[in-house]
Amino acid sequence: MSELQSNGHPGLIDPTTISGPIPPAFSLTANNLDKVIKYKHNAEGQNSVVAREKLPRGSHICYINTYTPTPQSTWSSIQTSKTTHIEVLSGIVYINHSCSPSIDIEVYPPNSEGVYVNGTCGELRVVADRDLEAGEELTFFYPSTEYISPRPFTCLCGAESGVCIGKQEGAHFLANSILEKYFLNTHIKELIAERDNKAKV
Ligand SMILES: [Zn+2]
């Protein structure tokens, strides 16, 4: 089997380089996800992640504890502070972006020694304002973790006009009137405040 673009993840294939179904790179036993989620192929054959059971709004889904730090952001990484990023080594990597997300990802930044306390760098929770239904796709708002995405894309989330941001490039490119509708991680709030202060000078 030829090795397609993997960009930091052994075995993880960039979905934009393929056509047709590809098996997920990670077993759902990685990060103990097999009890809470399962994989689903979308119409284009790409992988997504759906809930096994209904979970109430705001509830804990799992912590992120299988990952590797990466020096800079990639198409598949998650930003964990102003300056740090991780590659998730589990099915969490297949959670797609939506402008009407079903979950929030709260990241836990590394401490001053660069260490993630208890080996945990984040938590997945059902969004605060609606339940996650059995079989529903898990999606999160990528700008809630990513300040500048290295690979912008046109959003196909299907949220209604005025809700879908149209192009996902990271929080830096979004107006506060949009950002304030979403759960945002602390580093994103701080970076947006810095952006706005610079604009005033
Ligand atoms: Zn959208």
Coordinates of N, CA and C and ligand atoms in Angstrom, one line a residue:
M1 N 0.8 -1.2 0.0 CA 0.0 0.0 0.0 C 0.9 1.2 0.0
S2 N 0.6 2.2 -0.9 CA 1.5 3.4 -0.9 C 1.2 4.3 0.3
E3 N 2.2 5.0 0.6 CA 2.1 5.8 1.8 C 1.6 7.2 1.3
L4 N 0.4 7.6 1.7 CA -0.1 8.9 1.3 C 0.3 9.9 2.4
Q5 N 0.0 11.2 2.1 CA 0.5 12.2 3.0 C 0.0 12.0 4.4
S6 N 0.9 12.0 5.4 CA 0.4 11.7 6.7 C 0.8 12.8 7.7
N7 N 1.7 13.7 7.4 CA 1.9 14.9 8.1 C 2.0 14.8 9.6
G8 N 2.9 14.0 10.1 CA 3.1 13.9 11.6 C 2.4 12.7 12.2
H9 N 1.3 12.2 11.7 CA 0.7 11.0 12.3 C 1.1 9.8 11.5
P10 N 1.7 8.9 12.2 CA 1.9 7.6 11.4 C 0.6 7.0 11.1
G11 N 0.4 6.7 9.8 CA -0.9 6.0 9.4 C -2.1 6.9 9.2
L12 N -2.0 8.2 9.6 CA -3.2 9.1 9.4 C -3.1 9.7 8.0
I13 N -4.1 9.4 7.2 CA -4.1 9.9 5.8 C -4.9 11.2 5.7
D14 N -4.3 12.2 5.1 CA -5.0 13.4 4.8 C -6.2 13.2 3.9
P15 N -7.4 13.4 4.5 CA -8.6 13.1 3.7 C -8.8 13.8 2.4
T16 N -8.1 15.0 2.2 CA -8.2 15.7 1.0 C -7.4 15.1 -0.1
T17 N -6.5 14.1 0.2 CA -5.7 13.5 -0.8 C -6.3 12.2 -1.4
I18 N -7.4 11.8 -0.9 CA -7.9 10.5 -1.3 C -9.4 10.6 -1.8
S19 N -9.8 9.5 -2.5 CA -11.2 9.4 -2.8 C -11.7 8.0 -2.5
G20 N -12.8 7.9 -1.9 CA -13.3 6.6 -1.5 C -13.0 6.3 0.0
P21 N -13.6 5.3 0.6 CA -13.5 5.1 2.0 C -12.0 4.7 2.4
I22 N -11.6 5.1 3.5 CA -10.3 4.7 4.1 C -10.5 4.3 5.5
P23 N -9.9 3.2 6.0 CA -10.1 2.8 7.4 C -9.5 3.9 8.3
P24 N -10.1 4.1 9.4 CA -9.5 5.1 10.4 C -8.2 4.6 10.9
A25 N -7.3 5.5 11.2 CA -5.9 5.1 11.6 C -5.8 4.6 13.0
F26 N -6.9 4.9 13.8 CA -6.8 4.5 15.2 C -7.9 3.6 15.6
S27 N -7.6 2.6 16.4 CA -8.7 1.8 17.0 C -9.4 2.6 18.0
L28 N -10.7 2.3 18.2 CA -11.4 3.1 19.2 C -11.1 2.8 20.6
T29 N -10.3 1.7 20.8 CA -9.8 1.4 22.2 C -8.7 2.5 22.6
A30 N -8.1 3.2 21.6 CA -7.2 4.2 21.9 C -7.9 5.3 22.6
N31 N -7.5 5.8 23.8 CA -8.1 6.8 24.6 C -9.5 6.3 25.1
N32 N -9.7 5.0 25.1 CA -10.9 4.4 25.6 C -12.2 5.0 25.1
L33 N -12.2 5.2 23.7 CA -13.4 5.8 23.1 C -14.4 4.8 22.7
D34 N -14.2 3.5 22.8 CA -15.1 2.5 22.3 C -16.4 2.5 23.0
K35 N -16.5 3.0 24.2 CA -17.8 3.0 25.0 C -18.6 4.2 24.6
V36 N -18.0 5.2 24.0 CA -18.8 6.5 23.8 C -19.0 6.9 22.4
I37 N -18.2 6.4 21.5 CA -18.3 6.8 20.1 C -18.1 5.7 19.1
K38 N -18.5 5.8 17.9 CA -18.2 4.9 16.8 C -17.9 5.7 15.6
Y39 N -17.2 5.1 14.7 CA -16.9 5.7 13.4 C -18.0 5.6 12.4
K40 N -18.1 6.6 11.5 CA -19.1 6.6 10.5 C -18.4 7.2 9.2
H41 N -18.7 6.6 8.0 CA -18.2 7.2 6.8 C -19.2 8.2 6.3
N42 N -18.8 9.4 5.9 CA -19.8 10.3 5.3 C -19.9 10.0 3.8
A43 N -20.7 10.8 3.1 CA -21.0 10.5 1.7 C -19.8 10.4 0.8
E44 N -18.8 11.2 1.2 CA -17.5 11.2 0.4 C -16.6 10.1 0.8
G45 N -17.0 9.3 1.8 CA -16.1 8.2 2.2 C -15.1 8.6 3.3
Q46 N -15.2 9.9 3.8 CA -14.3 10.3 4.9 C -14.9 9.9 6.2
N47 N -14.1 9.8 7.2 CA -14.5 9.3 8.5 C -15.1 10.4 9.4
S48 N -16.1 10.1 10.1 CA -16.6 11.0 11.1 C -16.8 10.2 12.4
V49 N -17.3 10.9 13.4 CA -17.4 10.2 14.7 C -18.8 10.5 15.2
V50 N -19.5 9.5 15.6 CA -20.9 9.6 16.2 C -21.0 9.1 17.6
A51 N -22.0 9.6 18.3 CA -22.2 9.1 19.7 C -22.9 7.8 19.7
R52 N -22.5 6.9 20.6 CA -23.1 5.6 20.8 C -24.4 5.7 21.5
E53 N -24.5 6.7 22.5 CA -25.7 6.8 23.3 C -26.0 8.3 23.5
K54 N -27.2 8.6 23.9 CA -27.6 10.0 24.2 C -26.8 10.4 25.4
L55 N -26.3 11.7 25.4 CA -25.6 12.2 26.5 C -26.2 13.6 26.8
P56 N -26.5 13.9 28.1 CA -27.1 15.2 28.4 C -26.2 16.4 28.1
R57 N -26.8 17.5 27.9 CA -26.0 18.8 27.6 C -25.0 19.0 28.7
G58 N -23.8 19.4 28.3 CA -22.8 19.8 29.3 C -22.1 18.6 29.9
S59 N -22.4 17.4 29.5 CA -21.8 16.3 30.2 C -20.4 15.9 29.6
H60 N -19.6 15.3 30.5 CA -18.3 14.9 30.2 C -18.4 13.7 29.2
I61 N -17.5 13.8 28.1 CA -17.4 12.7 27.2 C -16.1 11.9 27.5
C62 N -15.0 12.6 27.4 CA -13.7 11.9 27.7 C -12.7 13.0 27.9
Y63 N -11.5 12.6 28.4 CA -10.4 13.5 28.4 C -9.5 13.1 27.2
I64 N -8.6 14.0 26.8 CA -7.7 13.7 25.8 C -6.4 13.3 26.4
N65 N -6.0 12.0 26.4 CA -4.8 11.5 27.0 C -4.0 10.6 26.1
T66 N -4.3 10.6 24.8 CA -3.3 9.9 23.9 C -3.0 10.9 22.8
Y67 N -1.8 11.4 22.8 CA -1.5 12.5 21.9 C 0.1 12.6 21.9
T68 N 0.6 13.4 20.9 CA 2.0 13.8 21.0 C 2.1 15.3 20.7
P69 N 2.9 16.0 21.5 CA 3.1 17.4 21.2 C 3.7 17.6 19.8
T70 N 3.4 18.7 19.1 CA 3.9 19.0 17.8 C 4.3 20.5 17.8
P71 N 5.5 20.8 17.2 CA 6.0 22.2 17.4 C 5.1 23.2 16.7
Q72 N 4.4 22.9 15.7 CA 3.5 23.9 15.0 C 2.2 23.2 14.6
S73 N 1.3 24.1 14.3 CA 0.0 23.5 13.9 C 0.0 22.9 12.6
T74 N -0.8 21.8 12.4 CA -0.9 21.1 11.2 C -2.4 21.0 10.9
W75 N -2.8 20.4 9.7 CA -4.2 20.3 9.4 C -5.0 19.4 10.4
S76 N -4.2 18.6 11.2 CA -4.9 17.7 12.1 C -4.6 17.9 13.6
S77 N -3.9 19.0 13.9 CA -3.5 19.2 15.3 C -4.5 20.0 16.0
I78 N -4.4 20.1 17.3 CA -5.2 20.9 18.2 C -4.3 21.8 19.0
Q79 N -4.7 23.1 19.0 CA -3.9 24.1 19.7 C -4.3 24.1 21.2
T80 N -3.2 24.0 22.1 CA -3.5 23.8 23.5 C -3.1 25.0 24.4
S81 N -2.5 26.0 23.8 CA -2.2 27.3 24.4 C -1.8 28.3 23.3
K82 N -1.3 29.5 23.7 CA -0.9 30.4 22.7 C 0.2 29.8 21.8
T83 N 1.0 29.0 22.3 CA 2.2 28.6 21.6 C 2.4 27.0 21.4
T84 N 1.4 26.2 21.9 CA 1.6 24.8 21.9 C 0.5 24.1 21.1
H85 N 0.8 23.0 20.5 CA -0.1 22.2 19.7 C 0.1 20.7 20.0
I86 N -0.9 19.9 19.8 CA -0.8 18.4 19.9 C -1.4 17.8 18.7
E87 N -0.8 16.6 18.4 CA -1.5 15.7 17.4 C -2.2 14.6 18.3
V88 N -3.5 14.5 18.1 CA -4.3 13.5 18.9 C -4.1 12.2 18.2
L89 N -3.7 11.2 19.1 CA -3.5 9.8 18.6 C -4.7 8.9 18.9
S90 N -5.9 9.3 18.5 CA -7.1 8.5 18.7 C -8.2 9.0 17.8
G91 N -9.3 8.4 17.9 CA -10.4 8.7 17.0 C -10.9 10.1 17.1
I92 N -10.5 10.8 18.2 CA -10.8 12.2 18.3 C -10.4 13.1 17.1
V93 N -9.3 12.6 16.5 CA -8.8 13.3 15.3 C -9.8 13.4 14.2
Y94 N -10.8 12.5 14.2 CA -11.8 12.5 13.1 C -13.1 13.3 13.4
I95 N -13.0 14.1 14.5 CA -14.1 14.9 14.8 C -14.1 16.2 13.9
N96 N -15.1 16.4 13.2 CA -15.2 17.4 12.2 C -15.6 18.8 12.8
H97 N -15.3 19.8 12.0 CA -15.7 21.2 12.4 C -17.2 21.4 12.1
S98 N -17.9 22.1 12.9 CA -19.2 22.6 12.6 C -19.4 24.0 13.2
C99 N -20.2 24.9 12.5 CA -20.5 26.2 13.0 C -21.7 26.1 14.0
S100 N -22.3 24.9 14.1 CA -23.4 24.6 15.0 C -23.0 23.3 15.7
P101 N -21.9 23.4 16.5 CA -21.3 22.1 17.0 C -22.1 21.4 18.1
S102 N -21.8 20.1 18.2 CA -22.5 19.3 19.2 C -21.6 19.1 20.5
I103 N -20.3 19.4 20.4 CA -19.5 19.3 21.6 C -18.5 20.5 21.7
D104 N -18.0 20.7 22.9 CA -16.9 21.6 23.1 C -15.7 20.8 23.4
I105 N -14.5 21.3 23.0 CA -13.2 20.8 23.5 C -12.5 21.9 24.3
E106 N -12.4 21.6 25.6 CA -11.7 22.5 26.4 C -10.2 22.0 26.6
V107 N -9.3 22.7 26.2 CA -7.9 22.3 26.3 C -7.3 22.7 27.6
Y108 N -6.3 21.8 28.1 CA -5.6 22.2 29.3 C -4.2 22.4 28.9
P109 N -3.7 23.7 29.0 CA -2.3 24.0 28.5 C -1.3 23.3 29.4
P110 N -0.1 23.1 28.8 CA 1.0 22.5 29.6 C 1.4 23.5 30.7
N111 N 2.1 23.0 31.7 CA 2.6 23.8 32.8 C 3.9 24.5 32.4
S112 N 4.5 25.3 33.3 CA 5.6 26.1 32.9 C 6.8 25.2 32.5
E113 N 6.8 24.0 32.8 CA 7.9 23.1 32.4 C 7.5 22.4 31.0
G114 N 6.4 22.8 30.5 CA 5.9 22.2 29.2 C 5.3 20.8 29.4
V115 N 4.9 20.5 30.6 CA 4.3 19.2 30.9 C 2.8 19.3 31.0
Y116 N 2.1 18.3 30.4 CA 0.6 18.3 30.6 C 0.4 17.5 31.9
V117 N -0.3 18.2 32.9 CA -0.5 17.6 34.2 C -1.4 16.4 34.1
N118 N -1.0 15.3 34.7 CA -1.6 14.0 34.7 C -1.7 13.4 33.3
G119 N -0.9 13.9 32.4 CA -0.9 13.4 31.0 C -2.2 13.8 30.2
T120 N -2.9 14.8 30.7 CA -4.2 15.1 30.1 C -4.1 16.5 29.5
C121 N -4.5 16.6 28.2 CA -4.4 18.0 27.6 C -5.7 18.5 27.2
G122 N -6.8 17.9 27.6 CA -8.1 18.5 27.3 C -9.3 17.6 27.6
E123 N -10.5 18.1 27.5 CA -11.7 17.4 27.8 C -12.7 17.6 26.7
L124 N -13.4 16.6 26.3 CA -14.6 16.7 25.4 C -15.9 16.7 26.2
R125 N -16.7 17.7 26.0 CA -18.0 17.8 26.7 C -19.1 18.1 25.7
V126 N -20.3 17.6 26.0 CA -21.5 18.0 25.2 C -21.7 19.5 25.3
V127 N -22.1 20.2 24.3 CA -22.3 21.6 24.4 C -23.3 21.9 25.5
A128 N -23.3 23.1 26.0 CA -24.1 23.5 27.2 C -25.6 23.6 26.9
D129 N -25.9 23.9 25.6 CA -27.3 24.2 25.4 C -28.2 23.2 24.7
R130 N -27.6 22.0 24.4 CA -28.5 21.0 23.8 C -27.8 19.6 24.1
D131 N -28.7 18.6 24.1 CA -28.2 17.2 24.4 C -27.6 16.7 23.1
L132 N -26.7 15.7 23.3 CA -26.1 14.9 22.1 C -26.9 13.6 22.0
E133 N -27.6 13.5 20.8 CA -28.4 12.3 20.6 C -27.6 11.1 20.2
A134 N -28.1 9.9 20.5 CA -27.5 8.7 20.0 C -27.4 8.7 18.5
G135 N -26.2 8.4 17.9 CA -26.0 8.4 16.5 C -25.7 9.8 15.9
E136 N -25.8 10.8 16.7 CA -25.5 12.2 16.2 C -24.0 12.4 16.1
E137 N -23.6 13.1 15.0 CA -22.1 13.3 14.8 C -21.6 14.3 15.9
L138 N -20.4 13.9 16.4 CA -19.7 14.8 17.2 C -18.9 15.8 16.4
T139 N -19.2 17.1 16.6 CA -18.5 18.2 15.9 C -18.1 19.3 16.9
F140 N -17.0 20.0 16.6 CA -16.7 21.1 17.4 C -16.3 22.3 16.6
F141 N -16.3 23.5 17.2 CA -16.0 24.7 16.5 C -14.5 24.9 16.5
Y142 N -13.9 24.6 15.3 CA -12.4 24.7 15.3 C -11.8 26.0 15.8
P143 N -12.4 27.1 15.5 CA -11.8 28.4 16.0 C -11.8 28.5 17.6
S144 N -12.5 27.5 18.2 CA -12.5 27.5 19.7 C -11.2 27.1 20.3
T145 N -10.4 26.4 19.4 CA -9.0 26.0 19.8 C -7.9 26.6 18.9
E146 N -8.3 26.8 17.6 CA -7.3 27.2 16.6 C -7.3 28.7 16.4
Y147 N -6.2 29.4 16.6 CA -6.2 30.9 16.3 C -6.0 31.1 14.9
I148 N -5.0 30.5 14.2 CA -4.8 30.6 12.8 C -4.6 29.2 12.3
S149 N -5.6 28.7 11.5 CA -5.5 27.4 10.9 C -4.5 27.3 9.7
P150 N -3.6 26.3 9.7 CA -2.7 26.3 8.6 C -3.3 26.0 7.3
R151 N -4.5 25.3 7.3 CA -5.2 25.0 6.1 C -6.6 25.4 6.1
P152 N -6.9 26.7 5.7 CA -8.3 27.1 5.7 C -9.2 26.3 4.8
F153 N -10.5 26.2 5.1 CA -11.3 25.4 4.2 C -12.7 26.1 4.2
T154 N -13.4 25.9 3.1 CA -14.8 26.3 2.9 C -15.7 25.4 3.8
C155 N -16.5 26.0 4.7 CA -17.2 25.2 5.6 C -18.5 24.6 4.9
L156 N -18.7 23.3 5.1 CA -19.8 22.6 4.5 C -20.7 22.1 5.6
C157 N -20.7 22.8 6.8 CA -21.4 22.2 7.9 C -22.9 22.1 7.8
G158 N -23.4 23.0 6.9 CA -24.9 22.9 6.6 C -25.7 23.7 7.6
A159 N -25.0 24.4 8.5 CA -25.8 25.3 9.4 C -26.4 26.4 8.6
E160 N -27.5 27.0 9.1 CA -28.3 27.9 8.3 C -27.4 29.2 8.0
S161 N -27.9 29.9 7.0 CA -27.2 31.2 6.6 C -27.2 32.1 7.8
G162 N -26.1 32.8 8.1 CA -26.0 33.6 9.2 C -25.5 32.9 10.4
V163 N -25.4 31.6 10.4 CA -24.8 30.8 11.4 C -23.5 30.2 10.9
C164 N -23.5 29.6 9.7 CA -22.2 29.1 9.1 C -21.3 30.3 8.8
I165 N -20.0 30.1 9.3 CA -19.0 31.2 9.1 C -18.5 31.2 7.6
G166 N -18.8 30.2 6.9 CA -18.5 30.2 5.4 C -17.1 29.7 5.2
K167 N -16.1 30.3 5.8 CA -14.7 29.8 5.6 C -14.1 29.7 7.0
Q168 N -13.5 28.5 7.2 CA -12.9 28.2 8.5 C -11.4 28.5 8.4
E169 N -10.9 29.5 9.0 CA -9.4 29.9 8.9 C -8.8 30.1 10.3
G170 N -9.6 29.9 11.3 CA -9.2 30.2 12.7 C -9.8 31.4 13.3
A171 N -9.7 31.5 14.6 CA -10.4 32.6 15.3 C -10.0 34.0 14.9
H172 N -8.7 34.1 14.6 CA -8.1 35.4 14.2 C -9.0 36.2 13.2
F173 N -9.6 35.4 12.3 CA -10.3 36.0 11.1 C -11.8 36.3 11.4
L174 N -12.2 36.0 12.6 CA -13.6 36.2 12.9 C -13.9 37.4 13.8
A175 N -15.1 38.0 13.5 CA -15.5 39.2 14.3 C -16.0 38.7 15.7
N176 N -15.8 39.6 16.6 CA -16.3 39.3 18.0 C -17.8 39.0 18.0
S177 N -18.6 39.6 17.1 CA -20.0 39.3 17.1 C -20.3 37.8 16.8
I178 N -19.4 37.2 16.1 CA -19.5 35.7 15.8 C -18.9 34.9 17.0
L179 N -17.7 35.3 17.4 CA -17.0 34.5 18.4 C -17.7 34.5 19.7
E180 N -18.5 35.5 20.0 CA -19.1 35.6 21.3 C -20.3 34.6 21.4
K181 N -20.7 34.0 20.3 CA -21.8 33.0 20.4 C -21.2 31.6 20.8
Y182 N -19.9 31.4 20.9 CA -19.3 30.1 21.1 C -18.5 30.0 22.4
F183 N -18.5 28.7 22.8 CA -17.4 28.4 23.8 C -16.1 28.6 23.2
L184 N -15.2 29.4 23.9 CA -13.8 29.6 23.4 C -12.8 29.3 24.5
N185 N -11.7 28.7 24.1 CA -10.7 28.4 25.1 C -10.0 29.7 25.5
T186 N -9.3 29.7 26.7 CA -8.7 30.8 27.3 C -7.7 31.4 26.3
H187 N -6.8 30.6 25.7 CA -5.8 31.2 24.8 C -6.4 31.9 23.6
I188 N -7.5 31.4 23.2 CA -8.2 32.1 22.1 C -8.7 33.5 22.5
K189 N -9.4 33.5 23.7 CA -9.9 34.8 24.2 C -8.7 35.8 24.4
E190 N -7.6 35.3 24.9 CA -6.4 36.2 25.1 C -5.9 36.7 23.8
L191 N -5.8 35.8 22.8 CA -5.2 36.2 21.5 C -6.1 37.2 20.8
I192 N -7.4 37.0 20.9 CA -8.4 37.9 20.3 C -8.3 39.3 21.0
A193 N -8.1 39.3 22.3 CA -8.0 40.6 23.1 C -6.7 41.3 22.6
E194 N -5.6 40.5 22.4 CA -4.4 41.1 21.8 C -4.6 41.7 20.4
R195 N -5.3 40.9 19.6 CA -5.6 41.4 18.3 C -6.4 42.7 18.3
D196 N -7.4 42.8 19.2 CA -8.2 44.0 19.2 C -7.5 45.2 19.8
N197 N -6.6 44.9 20.8 CA -5.8 46.0 21.3 C -4.8 46.6 20.3
K198 N -4.2 45.7 19.5 CA -3.3 46.1 18.4 C -4.1 47.0 17.4
A199 N -5.3 46.6 17.1 CA -6.1 47.3 16.1 C -6.4 48.7 16.6
K200 N -6.4 48.9 17.9 CA -6.8 50.3 18.4 C -5.6 51.3 18.3
V201 N -4.3 50.7 18.3 CA -3.2 51.6 18.4 C -3.0 52.4 17.0
Ligands
ZN1 ZN -20.2 26.2 8.9

